[in-house]
JSON list of C-alpha atoms in Angstrom, two decimals:
[
{"chain": "A", "resi": 15, "resn": "MET", "atom": "CA", "xyz": [-15.27, -15.57, 3.07]},
{"chain": "A", "resi": 16, "resn": "SER", "atom": "CA", "xyz": [-12.89, -16.38, 5.55]},
{"chain": "A", "resi": 17, "resn": "GLU", "atom": "CA", "xyz": [-13.42, -15.42, 9.37]},
{"chain": "A", "resi": 18, "resn": "LYS", "atom": "CA", "xyz": [-10.32, -13.11, 8.93]},
{"chain": "A", "resi": 19, "resn": "ASN", "atom": "CA", "xyz": [-12.18, -10.98, 6.34]},
{"chain": "A", "resi": 20, "resn": "VAL", "atom": "CA", "xyz": [-15.17, -10.11, 8.52]},
{"chain": "A", "resi": 21, "resn": "TYR", "atom": "CA", "xyz": [-13.17, -7.97, 11.10]},
{"chain": "A", "resi": 22, "resn": "LEU", "atom": "CA", "xyz": [-10.68, -6.52, 8.77]},
{"chain": "A", "resi": 23, "resn": "ASN", "atom": "CA", "xyz": [-10.28, -2.56, 8.77]},
{"chain": "A", "resi": 24, "resn": "HIS", "atom": "CA", "xyz": [-7.67, -0.43, 7.35]},
{"chain": "A", "resi": 25, "resn": "LYS", "atom": "CA", "xyz": [-5.59, 2.08, 9.32]},
{"chain": "A", "resi": 26, "resn": "ILE", "atom": "CA", "xyz": [-2.45, 3.94, 9.19]},
{"chain": "A", "resi": 27, "resn": "ILE", "atom": "CA", "xyz": [-0.75, 5.21, 12.19]},
{"chain": "A", "resi": 28, "resn": "MET", "atom": "CA", "xyz": [2.42, 7.24, 11.52]},
{"chain": "A", "resi": 29, "resn": "GLU", "atom": "CA", "xyz": [4.89, 8.50, 14.25]},
{"chain": "A", "resi": 30, "resn": "GLU", "atom": "CA", "xyz": [7.35, 11.08, 13.58]},
{"chain": "A", "resi": 31, "resn": "ARG", "atom": "CA", "xyz": [7.49, 10.39, 9.68]},
{"chain": "A", "resi": 32, "resn": "ASN", "atom": "CA", "xyz": [10.05, 7.40, 10.58]},
{"chain": "A", "resi": 33, "resn": "GLN", "atom": "CA", "xyz": [7.60, 4.85, 11.63]},
{"chain": "A", "resi": 34, "resn": "LEU", "atom": "CA", "xyz": [4.35, 3.28, 9.89]},
{"chain": "A", "resi": 35, "resn": "PHE", "atom": "CA", "xyz": [1.97, 0.96, 11.40]},
{"chain": "A", "resi": 36, "resn": "ILE", "atom": "CA", "xyz": [-0.55, -0.43, 9.28]},
{"chain": "A", "resi": 37, "resn": "THR", "atom": "CA", "xyz": [-3.42, -2.63, 9.60]},
{"chain": "A", "resi": 38, "resn": "GLY", "atom": "CA", "xyz": [-5.57, -4.11, 6.51]},
{"chain": "A", "resi": 39, "resn": "VAL", "atom": "CA", "xyz": [-2.51, -5.56, 4.81]},
{"chain": "A", "resi": 40, "resn": "LYS", "atom": "CA", "xyz": [-3.22, -8.43, 2.24]},
{"chain": "A", "resi": 41, "resn": "LYS", "atom": "CA", "xyz": [0.30, -8.58, 0.73]},
{"chain": "A", "resi": 42, "resn": "VAL", "atom": "CA", "xyz": [3.46, -7.09, 0.25]},
{"chain": "A", "resi": 43, "resn": "LYS", "atom": "CA", "xyz": [4.15, -6.65, -3.37]},
{"chain": "A", "resi": 44, "resn": "SER", "atom": "CA", "xyz": [7.71, -5.12, -3.48]},
{"chain": "A", "resi": 45, "resn": "PHE", "atom": "CA", "xyz": [10.00, -3.37, -1.09]},
{"chain": "A", "resi": 46, "resn": "ASP", "atom": "CA", "xyz": [13.37, -1.52, -1.54]},
{"chain": "A", "resi": 47, "resn": "PRO", "atom": "CA", "xyz": [14.96, 1.19, 0.66]},
{"chain": "A", "resi": 48, "resn": "LYS", "atom": "CA", "xyz": [13.39, 3.94, -1.48]},
{"chain": "A", "resi": 49, "resn": "GLU", "atom": "CA", "xyz": [9.76, 2.52, -1.89]},
{"chain": "A", "resi": 50, "resn": "ILE", "atom": "CA", "xyz": [7.32, -0.01, -0.50]},
{"chain": "A", "resi": 51, "resn": "HIS", "atom": "CA", "xyz": [4.22, -1.64, -2.47]},
{"chain": "A", "resi": 52, "resn": "LEU", "atom": "CA", "xyz": [1.49, -2.98, -0.28]},
{"chain": "A", "resi": 53, "resn": "GLU", "atom": "CA", "xyz": [-1.67, -4.56, -1.49]},
{"chain": "A", "resi": 54, "resn": "THR", "atom": "CA", "xyz": [-4.54, -3.42, 1.38]},
{"chain": "A", "resi": 55, "resn": "ILE", "atom": "CA", "xyz": [-8.11, -4.28, 1.69]},
{"chain": "A", "resi": 56, "resn": "LYS", "atom": "CA", "xyz": [-9.05, -0.51, 0.45]},
{"chain": "A", "resi": 57, "resn": "GLY", "atom": "CA", "xyz": [-6.14, -0.77, -2.70]},
{"chain": "A", "resi": 58, "resn": "ASN", "atom": "CA", "xyz": [-2.66, -0.58, -3.58]},
{"chain": "A", "resi": 59, "resn": "LEU", "atom": "CA", "xyz": [-0.66, 1.43, -1.09]},
{"chain": "A", "resi": 60, "resn": "VAL", "atom": "CA", "xyz": [2.63, 2.96, -1.95]},
{"chain": "A", "resi": 61, "resn": "ILE", "atom": "CA", "xyz": [5.16, 4.35, 0.48]},
{"chain": "A", "resi": 62, "resn": "LYS", "atom": "CA", "xyz": [8.24, 6.35, -0.76]},
{"chain": "A", "resi": 63, "resn": "GLY", "atom": "CA", "xyz": [11.36, 7.61, 1.10]},
{"chain": "A", "resi": 64, "resn": "GLN", "atom": "CA", "xyz": [14.72, 6.83, 2.30]},
{"chain": "A", "resi": 65, "resn": "ASP", "atom": "CA", "xyz": [16.19, 3.80, 4.36]},
{"chain": "A", "resi": 66, "resn": "LEU", "atom": "CA", "xyz": [12.64, 2.18, 4.38]},
{"chain": "A", "resi": 67, "resn": "GLY", "atom": "CA", "xyz": [12.43, -1.32, 5.94]},
{"chain": "A", "resi": 68, "resn": "VAL", "atom": "CA", "xyz": [9.72, -3.83, 7.18]},
{"chain": "A", "resi": 69, "resn": "LYS", "atom": "CA", "xyz": [10.33, -4.07, 10.78]},
{"chain": "A", "resi": 70, "resn": "ASN", "atom": "CA", "xyz": [7.66, -6.49, 11.56]},
{"chain": "A", "resi": 71, "resn": "LEU", "atom": "CA", "xyz": [5.02, -8.11, 9.21]},
{"chain": "A", "resi": 72, "resn": "ASP", "atom": "CA", "xyz": [2.10, -10.55, 10.36]},
{"chain": "A", "resi": 73, "resn": "LEU", "atom": "CA", "xyz": [-0.08, -11.33, 7.40]},
{"chain": "A", "resi": 74, "resn": "ASP", "atom": "CA", "xyz": [-2.27, -13.49, 9.41]},
{"chain": "A", "resi": 75, "resn": "GLN", "atom": "CA", "xyz": [-3.03, -10.05, 11.50]},
{"chain": "A", "resi": 76, "resn": "THR", "atom": "CA", "xyz": [-2.84, -8.29, 8.10]},
{"chain": "A", "resi": 77, "resn": "GLU", "atom": "CA", "xyz": [-0.61, -5.79, 9.90]},
{"chain": "A", "resi": 78, "resn": "VAL", "atom": "CA", "xyz": [3.10, -4.34, 8.85]},
{"chain": "A", "resi": 79, "resn": "GLU", "atom": "CA", "xyz": [5.33, -2.13, 10.40]},
{"chain": "A", "resi": 80, "resn": "ILE", "atom": "CA", "xyz": [7.67, 0.08, 8.41]},
{"chain": "A", "resi": 81, "resn": "GLN", "atom": "CA", "xyz": [10.76, 2.06, 9.43]},
{"chain": "A", "resi": 82, "resn": "GLY", "atom": "CA", "xyz": [12.62, 4.74, 7.74]},
{"chain": "A", "resi": 83, "resn": "GLN", "atom": "CA", "xyz": [12.15, 8.30, 6.25]},
{"chain": "A", "resi": 84, "resn": "ILE", "atom": "CA", "xyz": [8.72, 8.53, 5.08]},
{"chain": "A", "resi": 85, "resn": "ASP", "atom": "CA", "xyz": [8.04, 11.06, 2.43]},
{"chain": "A", "resi": 86, "resn": "LEU", "atom": "CA", "xyz": [5.15, 9.86, 0.63]},
{"chain": "A", "resi": 87, "resn": "LEU", "atom": "CA", "xyz": [1.91, 7.87, 1.08]},
{"chain": "A", "resi": 88, "resn": "THR", "atom": "CA", "xyz": [-0.30, 7.24, -2.14]},
{"chain": "A", "resi": 89, "resn": "TYR", "atom": "CA", "xyz": [-2.89, 5.31, -3.39]},
{"chain": "A", "resi": 90, "resn": "PRO", "atom": "CA", "xyz": [-2.52, 4.90, -7.01]},
{"chain": "A", "resi": 91, "resn": "ALA", "atom": "CA", "xyz": [-5.42, 4.70, -9.47]},
{"chain": "A", "resi": 92, "resn": "ASN", "atom": "CA", "xyz": [-5.54, 1.28, -11.47]},
{"chain": "A", "resi": 93, "resn": "ARG", "atom": "CA", "xyz": [-3.76, 2.19, -14.39]},
{"chain": "A", "resi": 94, "resn": "SER", "atom": "CA", "xyz": [-4.61, -0.75, -16.43]},
{"chain": "A", "resi": 95, "resn": "SER", "atom": "CA", "xyz": [-8.01, 0.26, -17.08]},
{"chain": "A", "resi": 96, "resn": "ASP", "atom": "CA", "xyz": [-7.11, 3.83, -17.31]},
{"chain": "A", "resi": 97, "resn": "SER", "atom": "CA", "xyz": [-4.61, 3.20, -20.20]},
{"chain": "A", "resi": 98, "resn": "SER", "atom": "CA", "xyz": [-6.71, 0.85, -22.32]},
{"chain": "A", "resi": 99, "resn": "ARG", "atom": "CA", "xyz": [-9.42, 3.62, -22.01]},
{"chain": "A", "resi": 100, "resn": "GLY", "atom": "CA", "xyz": [-7.17, 6.07, -22.95]},
{"chain": "A", "resi": 101, "resn": "VAL", "atom": "CA", "xyz": [-6.22, 4.48, -26.04]},
{"chain": "A", "resi": 102, "resn": "TRP", "atom": "CA", "xyz": [-9.68, 3.77, -27.60]},
{"chain": "A", "resi": 103, "resn": "GLU", "atom": "CA", "xyz": [-10.45, 7.56, -26.54]},
{"chain": "A", "resi": 104, "resn": "LYS", "atom": "CA", "xyz": [-7.33, 8.62, -28.71]},
{"chain": "A", "resi": 105, "resn": "ILE", "atom": "CA", "xyz": [-8.33, 6.32, -31.49]},
{"chain": "A", "resi": 106, "resn": "PHE", "atom": "CA", "xyz": [-11.85, 7.66, -31.52]},
{"chain": "A", "resi": 107, "resn": "LYS", "atom": "CA", "xyz": [-11.30, 11.42, -31.05]}
]
């Protein structure tokens, strides 16, 4: 385990629904002006809104700063395991 992982924490600070500061970010999976997908130490995080942009990204410090109109923050459930379980449940019902 690297030294960086020892002190990682996950924090979200939002100012006026137009600026986010997030720590504990492992990776930016995708982004466009309406949706940003991040991988954090607490799971995947989806940010939805309008005119979204990554203002500052420092993966060494596990930090990202996002600007734009923020409408939704969500940690979606892991769909891959749920969907396969759902298929088996449907077959054996």
